mmCIF file of C-alpha atoms in Angstrom:
data_model
loop_
_atom_site.group_PDB
_atom_site.id
_atom_site.type_symbol
_atom_site.label_atom_id
_atom_site.label_comp_id
_atom_site.label_asym_id
_atom_site.label_seq_id
_atom_site.Cartn_x
_atom_site.Cartn_y
_atom_site.Cartn_z
ATOM 1 C CA UNK Z 1413 122.040 131.569 129.279
ATOM 2 C CA UNK Z 1414 122.457 129.201 126.396
ATOM 3 C CA UNK Z 1415 125.450 129.203 123.892
ATOM 4 C CA UNK Z 1416 125.881 127.671 120.500
ATOM 5 C CA UNK Z 1417 129.408 126.110 120.226
ATOM 6 C CA UNK Z 1418 130.007 125.375 116.617
ATOM 7 C CA UNK Z 1419 132.849 122.917 115.698
ATOM 8 C CA UNK Z 1420 134.898 124.037 112.762
ATOM 9 C CA UNK Z 1421 136.720 121.452 110.678
ATOM 10 C CA UNK Z 1422 139.128 121.726 107.798
ATOM 11 C CA UNK Z 1423 139.515 117.980 107.040
ATOM 12 C CA UNK Z 1424 137.351 115.693 104.998
ATOM 13 C CA UNK Z 1425 137.585 112.885 107.535
ATOM 14 C CA UNK Z 1426 135.467 112.015 110.580
ATOM 15 C CA UNK Z 1427 136.668 112.132 114.110
ATOM 16 C CA UNK Z 1428 139.141 109.306 115.046
ATOM 17 C CA UNK Z 1429 138.115 106.767 117.638
ATOM 18 C CA UNK Z 1430 140.366 108.518 120.140
ATOM 19 C CA UNK Z 1431 138.670 111.820 119.416
ATOM 20 C CA UNK Z 1432 135.240 110.194 119.641
ATOM 21 C CA UNK Z 1433 136.134 108.794 123.087
ATOM 22 C CA UNK Z 1434 137.331 112.154 124.235
ATOM 23 C CA UNK Z 1435 134.144 113.771 122.943
ATOM 24 C CA UNK Z 1436 131.956 111.203 124.738
ATOM 25 C CA UNK Z 1437 133.918 111.848 127.987
ATOM 26 C CA UNK Z 1438 133.348 115.625 127.481
ATOM 27 C CA UNK Z 1439 129.687 115.206 126.806
ATOM 28 C CA UNK Z 1440 129.407 113.081 129.987
ATOM 29 C CA UNK Z 1441 130.980 115.874 131.917
ATOM 30 C CA UNK Z 1442 128.621 118.442 130.388
ATOM 31 C CA UNK Z 1443 125.636 116.245 131.531
ATOM 32 C CA UNK Z 1444 127.053 115.682 134.932
ATOM 33 C CA UNK Z 1445 127.626 119.436 135.512
ATOM 34 C CA UNK Z 1446 124.252 120.542 134.171
ATOM 35 C CA UNK Z 1447 125.653 122.211 131.041
ATOM 36 C CA UNK Z 1448 124.266 119.864 128.464
ATOM 37 C CA UNK Z 1449 121.483 120.907 126.310
ATOM 38 C CA UNK Z 1450 121.996 119.219 122.944
ATOM 39 C CA UNK Z 1451 124.882 118.221 120.555
ATOM 40 C CA UNK Z 1452 125.283 116.640 117.209
ATOM 41 C CA UNK Z 1453 127.636 116.030 114.445
ATOM 42 C CA UNK Z 1454 126.813 117.006 110.877
ATOM 43 C CA UNK Z 1455 127.214 115.334 107.442
ATOM 44 C CA UNK Z 1456 129.923 116.720 105.162
ATOM 45 C CA UNK Z 1457 129.013 119.925 103.241
ATOM 46 C CA UNK Z 1458 128.471 117.928 100.021
ATOM 47 C CA UNK Z 1459 125.382 116.494 101.658
ATOM 48 C CA UNK Z 1460 123.865 120.036 102.215
ATOM 49 C CA UNK Z 1461 120.801 121.433 100.290
ATOM 50 C CA UNK Z 1462 120.325 125.186 100.167
ATOM 51 C CA UNK Z 1463 116.728 126.518 99.914
ATOM 52 C CA UNK Z 1464 116.022 130.146 98.963
ATOM 53 C CA UNK Z 1465 112.287 130.954 99.091
ATOM 54 C CA UNK Z 1466 112.621 134.762 98.993
ATOM 55 C CA UNK Z 1467 111.269 134.986 95.501
ATOM 56 C CA UNK Z 1468 108.299 133.739 93.594
ATOM 57 C CA UNK Z 1469 109.336 130.115 93.847
ATOM 58 C CA UNK Z 1470 111.689 128.232 96.107
ATOM 59 C CA UNK Z 1471 115.117 127.727 94.644
ATOM 60 C CA UNK Z 1472 116.589 124.433 95.856
ATOM 61 C CA UNK Z 1473 120.365 123.782 95.210
ATOM 62 C CA UNK Z 1474 122.433 120.821 96.136
ATOM 63 C CA UNK Z 1475 125.736 121.451 97.910
ATOM 64 C CA UNK Z 1476 126.948 123.825 100.526
ATOM 65 C CA UNK Z 1477 125.866 127.594 100.754
ATOM 66 C CA UNK Z 1478 129.352 128.459 99.909
ATOM 67 C CA UNK Z 1479 132.623 126.760 99.166
ATOM 68 C CA UNK Z 1480 135.210 127.184 101.877
ATOM 69 C CA UNK Z 1481 138.178 125.374 103.299
ATOM 70 C CA UNK Z 1482 136.595 125.126 106.664
ATOM 71 C CA UNK Z 1483 133.023 123.918 107.421
ATOM 72 C CA UNK Z 1484 130.614 123.322 110.296
ATOM 73 C CA UNK Z 1485 131.305 119.758 111.429
ATOM 74 C CA UNK Z 1486 128.991 119.695 114.532
ATOM 75 C CA UNK Z 1487 127.810 121.709 117.506
ATOM 76 C CA UNK Z 1488 126.915 121.876 121.087
ATOM 77 C CA UNK Z 1489 124.229 123.824 122.809
ATOM 78 C CA UNK Z 1490 125.429 124.464 126.283
ATOM 79 C CA UNK Z 1491 123.869 126.104 129.346
ATOM 80 C CA UNK Z 1492 126.192 128.338 131.241
ATOM 81 C CA UNK Z 1493 125.818 131.258 133.714
ATOM 82 C CA UNK Z 1494 127.994 133.614 131.780
ATOM 83 C CA UNK Z 1495 130.352 133.945 128.824
ATOM 84 C CA UNK Z 1496 133.429 133.255 130.809
ATOM 85 C CA UNK Z 1497 132.112 129.787 131.865
ATOM 86 C CA UNK Z 1498 130.968 129.114 128.200
ATOM 87 C CA UNK Z 1499 134.425 129.987 126.881
ATOM 88 C CA UNK Z 1500 135.983 127.550 129.383
ATOM 89 C CA UNK Z 1501 133.621 124.811 128.422
ATOM 90 C CA UNK Z 1502 134.219 125.515 124.730
ATOM 91 C CA UNK Z 1503 137.993 125.382 125.185
ATOM 92 C CA UNK Z 1504 137.591 121.962 126.734
ATOM 93 C CA UNK Z 1505 135.365 121.001 123.898
ATOM 94 C CA UNK Z 1506 137.894 122.061 121.386
ATOM 95 C CA UNK Z 1507 140.500 120.049 123.104
ATOM 96 C CA UNK Z 1508 138.235 116.928 123.197
ATOM 97 C CA UNK Z 1509 137.265 117.069 119.441
ATOM 98 C CA UNK Z 1510 140.684 118.378 118.323
ATOM 99 C CA UNK Z 1511 139.006 121.082 116.247
ATOM 100 C CA UNK Z 1512 138.442 124.787 116.450
ATOM 101 C CA UNK Z 1513 135.229 125.956 117.893
ATOM 102 C CA UNK Z 1514 133.257 129.246 117.833
ATOM 103 C CA UNK Z 1515 131.064 130.399 120.698
ATOM 104 C CA UNK Z 1516 127.908 132.547 120.189
ATOM 105 C CA UNK Z 1517 125.188 133.308 122.707
ATOM 106 C CA UNK Z 1518 121.536 132.833 121.908
ATOM 107 C CA UNK Z 1519 119.448 136.045 121.889
#
């Protein structure tokens, strides 16, 4: 089963060098234990572009979909046998990146 672990940030800054080192170590562990699928950091919400093509023409808007104190700063896609394992991995990821995370299974 695969899980999306979203990193939720409420700061405007990037990860510190200590946080990046902890994230790299966490990622190495995911790879070594066979849980790694993919991961990536995201640019700030101000770099976002929203596209709505539900009408006659596509509407393209600069900026985030919605203004919020918190934003999606990055994510992991992890392989885990069940939700309990995914939650333990996500807790370790939260500790490594020093941010809150949200866990959601893929359908």
